[in-house]
PDB file of N, CA and C in Angstrom:
ATOM      1  N   MET A 137      14.129 -32.653  25.979  1.00 86.00           N
ATOM      2  CA  MET A 137      14.749 -31.496  25.347  1.00 86.00           C
ATOM      3  C   MET A 137      14.009 -31.099  24.065  1.00 86.00           C
ATOM      4  N   ILE A 138      13.676 -32.073  23.236  1.00 86.00           N
ATOM      5  CA  ILE A 138      12.974 -31.792  21.981  1.00 86.00           C
ATOM      6  C   ILE A 138      11.607 -31.150  22.232  1.00 86.00           C
ATOM      7  N   PRO A 139      10.796 -31.669  23.187  1.00 92.00           N
ATOM      8  CA  PRO A 139       9.503 -31.014  23.438  1.00 92.00           C
ATOM      9  C   PRO A 139       9.653 -29.563  23.908  1.00 92.00           C
ATOM     10  N   VAL A 140      10.673 -29.285  24.688  1.00 94.00           N
ATOM     11  CA  VAL A 140      10.902 -27.914  25.155  1.00 94.00           C
ATOM     12  C   VAL A 140      11.265 -27.016  23.970  1.00 94.00           C
ATOM     13  N   LEU A 141      12.147 -27.486  23.109  1.00 89.00           N
ATOM     14  CA  LEU A 141      12.542 -26.726  21.928  1.00 89.00           C
ATOM     15  C   LEU A 141      11.337 -26.469  21.030  1.00 89.00           C
ATOM     16  N   TRP A 142      10.537 -27.501  20.806  1.00 91.00           N
ATOM     17  CA  TRP A 142       9.331 -27.357  19.987  1.00 91.00           C
ATOM     18  C   TRP A 142       8.377 -26.346  20.628  1.00 91.00           C
ATOM     19  N   GLY A 143       8.228 -26.404  21.947  1.00 94.00           N
ATOM     20  CA  GLY A 143       7.359 -25.469  22.654  1.00 94.00           C
ATOM     21  C   GLY A 143       7.820 -24.029  22.514  1.00 94.00           C
ATOM     22  N   VAL A 144       9.110 -23.803  22.641  1.00 93.00           N
ATOM     23  CA  VAL A 144       9.660 -22.448  22.513  1.00 93.00           C
ATOM     24  C   VAL A 144       9.461 -21.927  21.092  1.00 93.00           C
ATOM     25  N   VAL A 145       9.750 -22.760  20.107  1.00 91.00           N
ATOM     26  CA  VAL A 145       9.592 -22.361  18.705  1.00 91.00           C
ATOM     27  C   VAL A 145       8.129 -22.039  18.410  1.00 91.00           C
ATOM     28  N   THR A 146       7.224 -22.869  18.901  1.00 94.00           N
ATOM     29  CA  THR A 146       5.791 -22.632  18.691  1.00 94.00           C
ATOM     30  C   THR A 146       5.346 -21.351  19.382  1.00 94.00           C
ATOM     31  N   PHE A 147       5.824 -21.129  20.590  1.00 95.00           N
ATOM     32  CA  PHE A 147       5.482 -19.916  21.334  1.00 95.00           C
ATOM     33  C   PHE A 147       5.938 -18.670  20.577  1.00 95.00           C
ATOM     34  N   VAL A 148       7.154 -18.689  20.068  1.00 91.00           N
ATOM     35  CA  VAL A 148       7.682 -17.550  19.310  1.00 91.00           C
ATOM     36  C   VAL A 148       6.827 -17.304  18.067  1.00 91.00           C
ATOM     37  N   PHE A 149       6.490 -18.366  17.346  1.00 92.00           N
ATOM     38  CA  PHE A 149       5.646 -18.234  16.155  1.00 92.00           C
ATOM     39  C   PHE A 149       4.313 -17.573  16.502  1.00 92.00           C
ATOM     40  N   LEU A 150       3.679 -18.053  17.564  1.00 94.00           N
ATOM     41  CA  LEU A 150       2.369 -17.526  17.946  1.00 94.00           C
ATOM     42  C   LEU A 150       2.453 -16.071  18.401  1.00 94.00           C
ATOM     43  N   ILE A 151       3.469 -15.740  19.171  1.00 93.00           N
ATOM     44  CA  ILE A 151       3.640 -14.358  19.630  1.00 93.00           C
ATOM     45  C   ILE A 151       3.806 -13.417  18.436  1.00 93.00           C
ATOM     46  N   VAL A 152       4.645 -13.804  17.499  1.00 86.00           N
ATOM     47  CA  VAL A 152       4.897 -12.959  16.331  1.00 86.00           C
ATOM     48  C   VAL A 152       3.625 -12.769  15.507  1.00 86.00           C
ATOM     49  N   HIS A 153       2.807 -13.808  15.408  1.00 88.00           N
ATOM     50  CA  HIS A 153       1.612 -13.724  14.570  1.00 88.00           C
ATOM     51  C   HIS A 153       0.413 -13.063  15.244  1.00 88.00           C
ATOM     52  N   PHE A 154       0.402 -12.995  16.551  1.00 89.00           N
ATOM     53  CA  PHE A 154      -0.781 -12.474  17.220  1.00 89.00           C
ATOM     54  C   PHE A 154      -0.566 -11.156  17.961  1.00 89.00           C
ATOM     55  N   ILE A 155       0.591 -10.515  17.745  1.00 87.00           N
ATOM     56  CA  ILE A 155       0.760  -9.183  18.321  1.00 87.00           C
ATOM     57  C   ILE A 155      -0.100  -8.204  17.514  1.00 87.00           C
ATOM     58  N   PRO A 156      -0.608  -7.168  18.162  1.00 88.00           N
ATOM     59  CA  PRO A 156      -1.484  -6.223  17.459  1.00 88.00           C
ATOM     60  C   PRO A 156      -0.751  -5.484  16.339  1.00 88.00           C
ATOM     61  N   GLY A 157      -1.498  -5.116  15.330  1.00 84.00           N
ATOM     62  CA  GLY A 157      -0.945  -4.362  14.209  1.00 84.00           C
ATOM     63  C   GLY A 157      -0.584  -5.270  13.053  1.00 84.00           C
ATOM     64  N   ASP A 158      -0.523  -4.689  11.886  1.00 83.00           N
ATOM     65  CA  ASP A 158      -0.158  -5.426  10.678  1.00 83.00           C
ATOM     66  C   ASP A 158       1.307  -5.147  10.366  1.00 83.00           C
ATOM     67  N   PRO A 159       2.166  -6.153  10.480  1.00 83.00           N
ATOM     68  CA  PRO A 159       3.596  -5.914  10.249  1.00 83.00           C
ATOM     69  C   PRO A 159       3.902  -5.442   8.830  1.00 83.00           C
ATOM     70  N   ILE A 160       3.098  -5.863   7.867  1.00 86.00           N
ATOM     71  CA  ILE A 160       3.329  -5.449   6.482  1.00 86.00           C
ATOM     72  C   ILE A 160       3.103  -3.945   6.338  1.00 86.00           C
ATOM     73  N   GLU A 161       2.010  -3.460   6.897  1.00 83.00           N
ATOM     74  CA  GLU A 161       1.729  -2.028   6.808  1.00 83.00           C
ATOM     75  C   GLU A 161       2.744  -1.215   7.608  1.00 83.00           C
ATOM     76  N   ILE A 162       3.243  -1.772   8.695  1.00 82.00           N
ATOM     77  CA  ILE A 162       4.276  -1.089   9.474  1.00 82.00           C
ATOM     78  C   ILE A 162       5.578  -1.020   8.675  1.00 82.00           C
ATOM     79  N   MET A 163       5.928  -2.117   8.012  1.00 84.00           N
ATOM     80  CA  MET A 163       7.157  -2.152   7.222  1.00 84.00           C
ATOM     81  C   MET A 163       7.105  -1.176   6.047  1.00 84.00           C
ATOM     82  N   LEU A 164       5.947  -1.091   5.393  1.00 88.00           N
ATOM     83  CA  LEU A 164       5.833  -0.269   4.189  1.00 88.00           C
ATOM     84  C   LEU A 164       5.469   1.183   4.478  1.00 88.00           C
ATOM     85  N   GLY A 165       4.860   1.432   5.612  1.00 85.00           N
ATOM     86  CA  GLY A 165       4.452   2.791   5.946  1.00 85.00           C
ATOM     87  C   GLY A 165       3.053   3.104   5.443  1.00 85.00           C
ATOM     88  N   GLU A 166       2.580   4.276   5.811  1.00 84.00           N
ATOM     89  CA  GLU A 166       1.211   4.675   5.495  1.00 84.00           C
ATOM     90  C   GLU A 166       1.002   5.012   4.024  1.00 84.00           C
ATOM     91  N   THR A 167       2.058   5.316   3.308  1.00 87.00           N
ATOM     92  CA  THR A 167       1.917   5.725   1.910  1.00 87.00           C
ATOM     93  C   THR A 167       1.913   4.551   0.942  1.00 87.00           C
ATOM     94  N   ALA A 168       2.024   3.331   1.433  1.00 88.00           N
ATOM     95  CA  ALA A 168       2.070   2.153   0.566  1.00 88.00           C
ATOM     96  C   ALA A 168       0.718   1.930  -0.103  1.00 88.00           C
ATOM     97  N   THR A 169       0.779   1.493  -1.332  1.00 91.00           N
ATOM     98  CA  THR A 169      -0.453   1.163  -2.045  1.00 91.00           C
ATOM     99  C   THR A 169      -0.896  -0.241  -1.656  1.00 91.00           C
ATOM    100  N   GLN A 170      -2.141  -0.538  -1.943  1.00 92.00           N
ATOM    101  CA  GLN A 170      -2.666  -1.877  -1.656  1.00 92.00           C
ATOM    102  C   GLN A 170      -1.901  -2.933  -2.455  1.00 92.00           C
ATOM    103  N   THR A 171      -1.473  -2.579  -3.659  1.00 94.00           N
ATOM    104  CA  THR A 171      -0.685  -3.497  -4.487  1.00 94.00           C
ATOM    105  C   THR A 171       0.637  -3.829  -3.811  1.00 94.00           C
ATOM    106  N   ASP A 172       1.277  -2.828  -3.223  1.00 92.00           N
ATOM    107  CA  ASP A 172       2.536  -3.049  -2.503  1.00 92.00           C
ATOM    108  C   ASP A 172       2.327  -3.969  -1.306  1.00 92.00           C
ATOM    109  N   VAL A 173       1.246  -3.739  -0.575  1.00 92.00           N
ATOM    110  CA  VAL A 173       0.939  -4.557   0.604  1.00 92.00           C
ATOM    111  C   VAL A 173       0.717  -6.006   0.197  1.00 92.00           C
ATOM    112  N   VAL A 174      -0.073  -6.223  -0.848  1.00 94.00           N
ATOM    113  CA  VAL A 174      -0.366  -7.586  -1.313  1.00 94.00           C
ATOM    114  C   VAL A 174       0.910  -8.262  -1.804  1.00 94.00           C
ATOM    115  N   ALA A 175       1.749  -7.533  -2.533  1.00 94.00           N
ATOM    116  CA  ALA A 175       2.986  -8.113  -3.066  1.00 94.00           C
ATOM    117  C   ALA A 175       3.947  -8.515  -1.951  1.00 94.00           C
ATOM    118  N   LEU A 176       4.126  -7.658  -0.948  1.00 91.00           N
ATOM    119  CA  LEU A 176       5.040  -7.993   0.152  1.00 91.00           C
ATOM    120  C   LEU A 176       4.489  -9.141   0.982  1.00 91.00           C
ATOM    121  N   ARG A 177       3.178  -9.132   1.212  1.00 92.00           N
ATOM    122  CA  ARG A 177       2.551 -10.218   1.972  1.00 92.00           C
ATOM    123  C   ARG A 177       2.785 -11.559   1.261  1.00 92.00           C
ATOM    124  N   ALA A 178       2.667 -11.567  -0.064  1.00 94.00           N
ATOM    125  CA  ALA A 178       2.892 -12.795  -0.833  1.00 94.00           C
ATOM    126  C   ALA A 178       4.366 -13.196  -0.810  1.00 94.00           C
ATOM    127  N   SER A 179       5.269 -12.226  -0.932  1.00 90.00           N
ATOM    128  CA  SER A 179       6.698 -12.565  -0.960  1.00 90.00           C
ATOM    129  C   SER A 179       7.187 -13.111   0.379  1.00 90.00           C
ATOM    130  N   LEU A 180       6.538 -12.704   1.474  1.00 89.00           N
ATOM    131  CA  LEU A 180       6.909 -13.214   2.800  1.00 89.00           C
ATOM    132  C   LEU A 180       6.120 -14.462   3.188  1.00 89.00           C
ATOM    133  N   GLY A 181       5.184 -14.865   2.333  1.00 91.00           N
ATOM    134  CA  GLY A 181       4.395 -16.063   2.615  1.00 91.00           C
ATOM    135  C   GLY A 181       3.272 -15.834   3.605  1.00 91.00           C
ATOM    136  N   LEU A 182       2.960 -14.583   3.894  1.00 91.00           N
ATOM    137  CA  LEU A 182       1.924 -14.288   4.874  1.00 91.00           C
ATOM    138  C   LEU A 182       0.517 -14.366   4.292  1.00 91.00           C
ATOM    139  N   ASP A 183       0.423 -14.669   3.005  1.00 93.00           N
ATOM    140  CA  ASP A 183      -0.879 -14.854   2.380  1.00 93.00           C
ATOM    141  C   ASP A 183      -1.354 -16.306   2.476  1.00 93.00           C
ATOM    142  N   LYS A 184      -0.500 -17.167   2.987  1.00 96.00           N
ATOM    143  CA  LYS A 184      -0.834 -18.587   3.132  1.00 96.00           C
ATOM    144  C   LYS A 184      -1.581 -18.819   4.446  1.00 96.00           C
ATOM    145  N   PRO A 185      -2.312 -19.939   4.546  1.00 96.00           N
ATOM    146  CA  PRO A 185      -2.977 -20.259   5.824  1.00 96.00           C
ATOM    147  C   PRO A 185      -1.955 -20.364   6.958  1.00 96.00           C
ATOM    148  N   ILE A 186      -2.388 -20.065   8.171  1.00 94.00           N
ATOM    149  CA  ILE A 186      -1.469 -20.012   9.314  1.00 94.00           C
ATOM    150  C   ILE A 186      -0.791 -21.359   9.564  1.00 94.00           C
ATOM    151  N   PHE A 187      -1.495 -22.465   9.340  1.00 96.00           N
ATOM    152  CA  PHE A 187      -0.875 -23.775   9.548  1.00 96.00           C
ATOM    153  C   PHE A 187       0.256 -23.992   8.543  1.00 96.00           C
ATOM    154  N   THR A 188       0.054 -23.577   7.302  1.00 96.00           N
ATOM    155  CA  THR A 188       1.108 -23.685   6.286  1.00 96.00           C
ATOM    156  C   THR A 188       2.295 -22.800   6.662  1.00 96.00           C
ATOM    157  N   GLN A 189       2.012 -21.588   7.143  1.00 95.00           N
ATOM    158  CA  GLN A 189       3.084 -20.703   7.596  1.00 95.00           C
ATOM    159  C   GLN A 189       3.879 -21.353   8.727  1.00 95.00           C
ATOM    160  N   TYR A 190       3.177 -22.014   9.638  1.00 96.00           N
ATOM    161  CA  TYR A 190       3.827 -22.674  10.776  1.00 96.00           C
ATOM    162  C   TYR A 190       4.743 -23.801  10.300  1.00 96.00           C
ATOM    163  N   LEU A 191       4.270 -24.605   9.361  1.00 96.00           N
ATOM    164  CA  LEU A 191       5.100 -25.698   8.842  1.00 96.00           C
ATOM    165  C   LEU A 191       6.341 -25.161   8.129  1.00 96.00           C
ATOM    166  N   ILE A 192       6.172 -24.107   7.355  1.00 94.00           N
ATOM    167  CA  ILE A 192       7.320 -23.486   6.684  1.00 94.00           C
ATOM    168  C   ILE A 192       8.288 -22.912   7.715  1.00 94.00           C
ATOM    169  N   PHE A 193       7.749 -22.275   8.747  1.00 92.00           N
ATOM    170  CA  PHE A 193       8.558 -21.721   9.834  1.00 92.00           C
ATOM    171  C   PHE A 193       9.379 -22.819  10.507  1.00 92.00           C
ATOM    172  N   LEU A 194       8.738 -23.944  10.832  1.00 92.00           N
ATOM    173  CA  LEU A 194       9.449 -25.065  11.461  1.00 92.00           C
ATOM    174  C   LEU A 194      10.548 -25.599  10.556  1.00 92.00           C
ATOM    175  N   LYS A 195      10.224 -25.795   9.275  1.00 93.00           N
ATOM    176  CA  LYS A 195      11.213 -26.306   8.324  1.00 93.00           C
ATOM    177  C   LYS A 195      12.414 -25.368   8.258  1.00 93.00           C
ATOM    178  N   ASN A 196      12.146 -24.072   8.180  1.00 90.00           N
ATOM    179  CA  ASN A 196      13.234 -23.097   8.085  1.00 90.00           C
ATOM    180  C   ASN A 196      14.073 -23.054   9.360  1.00 90.00           C
ATOM    181  N   ILE A 197      13.429 -23.046  10.508  1.00 88.00           N
ATOM    182  CA  ILE A 197      14.155 -22.995  11.780  1.00 88.00           C
ATOM    183  C   ILE A 197      15.063 -24.213  11.932  1.00 88.00           C
ATOM    184  N   PHE A 198      14.519 -25.392  11.675  1.00 86.00           N
ATOM    185  CA  PHE A 198      15.300 -26.607  11.888  1.00 86.00           C
ATOM    186  C   PHE A 198      16.317 -26.871  10.785  1.00 86.00           C
ATOM    187  N   SER A 199      16.255 -26.094   9.695  1.00 89.00           N
ATOM    188  CA  SER A 199      17.298 -26.207   8.678  1.00 89.00           C
ATOM    189  C   SER A 199      18.300 -25.051   8.782  1.00 89.00           C
ATOM    190  N   GLY A 200      18.162 -24.227   9.834  1.00 87.00           N
ATOM    191  CA  GLY A 200      19.130 -23.158  10.081  1.00 87.00           C
ATOM    192  C   GLY A 200      18.833 -21.853   9.368  1.00 87.00           C
ATOM    193  N   ASP A 201      17.654 -21.726   8.765  1.00 88.00           N
ATOM    194  CA  ASP A 201      17.275 -20.493   8.078  1.00 88.00           C
ATOM    195  C   ASP A 201      16.382 -19.677   9.002  1.00 88.00           C
ATOM    196  N   PHE A 202      16.940 -18.639   9.608  1.00 87.00           N
ATOM    197  CA  PHE A 202      16.189 -17.810  10.539  1.00 87.00           C
ATOM    198  C   PHE A 202      15.626 -16.558   9.874  1.00 87.00           C
ATOM    199  N   GLY A 203      15.681 -16.499   8.552  1.00 84.00           N
ATOM    200  CA  GLY A 203      15.099 -15.387   7.814  1.00 84.00           C
ATOM    201  C   GLY A 203      16.029 -14.195   7.713  1.00 84.00           C
ATOM    202  N   ASN A 204      15.468 -13.092   7.241  1.00 83.00           N
ATOM    203  CA  ASN A 204      16.225 -11.862   7.044  1.00 83.00           C
ATOM    204  C   ASN A 204      15.786 -10.800   8.039  1.00 83.00           C
ATOM    205  N   SER A 205      16.710  -9.951   8.400  1.00 82.00           N
ATOM    206  CA  SER A 205      16.401  -8.813   9.259  1.00 82.00           C
ATOM    207  C   SER A 205      15.479  -7.859   8.509  1.00 82.00           C
ATOM    208  N   ILE A 206      14.443  -7.398   9.176  1.00 75.00           N
ATOM    209  CA  ILE A 206      13.513  -6.472   8.541  1.00 75.00           C
ATOM    210  C   ILE A 206      14.194  -5.137   8.258  1.00 75.00           C
ATOM    211  N   LEU A 207      15.027  -4.685   9.164  1.00 77.00           N
ATOM    212  CA  LEU A 207      15.676  -3.381   8.995  1.00 77.00           C
ATOM    213  C   LEU A 207      16.864  -3.421   8.045  1.00 77.00           C
ATOM    214  N   LEU A 208      17.718  -4.430   8.196  1.00 82.00           N
ATOM    215  CA  LEU A 208      18.967  -4.461   7.434  1.00 82.00           C
ATOM    216  C   LEU A 208      18.894  -5.287   6.157  1.00 82.00           C
ATOM    217  N   LYS A 209      17.864  -6.099   6.014  1.00 78.00           N
ATOM    218  CA  LYS A 209      17.653  -6.952   4.834  1.00 78.00           C
ATOM    219  C   LYS A 209      18.730  -8.021   4.670  1.00 78.00           C
ATOM    220  N   ASN A 210      19.505  -8.282   5.724  1.00 86.00           N
ATOM    221  CA  ASN A 210      20.534  -9.319   5.703  1.00 86.00           C
ATOM    222  C   ASN A 210      20.027 -10.546   6.443  1.00 86.00           C
ATOM    223  N   PRO A 211      20.585 -11.732   6.140  1.00 88.00           N
ATOM    224  CA  PRO A 211      20.215 -12.910   6.928  1.00 88.00           C
ATOM    225  C   PRO A 211      20.519 -12.687   8.411  1.00 88.00           C
ATOM    226  N   VAL A 212      19.615 -13.139   9.257  1.00 86.00           N
ATOM    227  CA  VAL A 212      19.752 -12.932  10.700  1.00 86.00           C
ATOM    228  C   VAL A 212      21.036 -13.560  11.231  1.00 86.00           C
ATOM    229  N   LEU A 213      21.415 -14.710  10.727  1.00 82.00           N
ATOM    230  CA  LEU A 213      22.620 -15.376  11.222  1.00 82.00           C
ATOM    231  C   LEU A 213      23.900 -14.621  10.882  1.00 82.00           C
ATOM    232  N   ASP A 214      23.855 -13.730   9.888  1.00 80.00           N
ATOM    233  CA  ASP A 214      25.038 -12.945   9.523  1.00 80.00           C
ATOM    234  C   ASP A 214      25.227 -11.721  10.413  1.00 80.00           C
ATOM    235  N   LEU A 215      24.213 -11.397  11.207  1.00 66.00           N
ATOM    236  CA  LEU A 215      24.305 -10.198  12.053  1.00 66.00           C
ATOM    237  C   LEU A 215      25.212 -10.476  13.164  1.00 66.00           C
TER     238      LEU A 215
END
């Protein structure tokens, strides 16, 4: 059961990180300044190496923190 759960979590992480397009630029729109892009990337931890992002992702998932909704800005578990 644990290997399957780990596999699913890893698959989701990889899919989210390797889909085409920059999610930061999509979130901010075309009028965003480079400063805005850099600031949001840092606040979401996307400026860190991918392995570090993966470890943080695992820690958050297994501690019940599924992050915030991009559209509503609320914790995902509250939706």
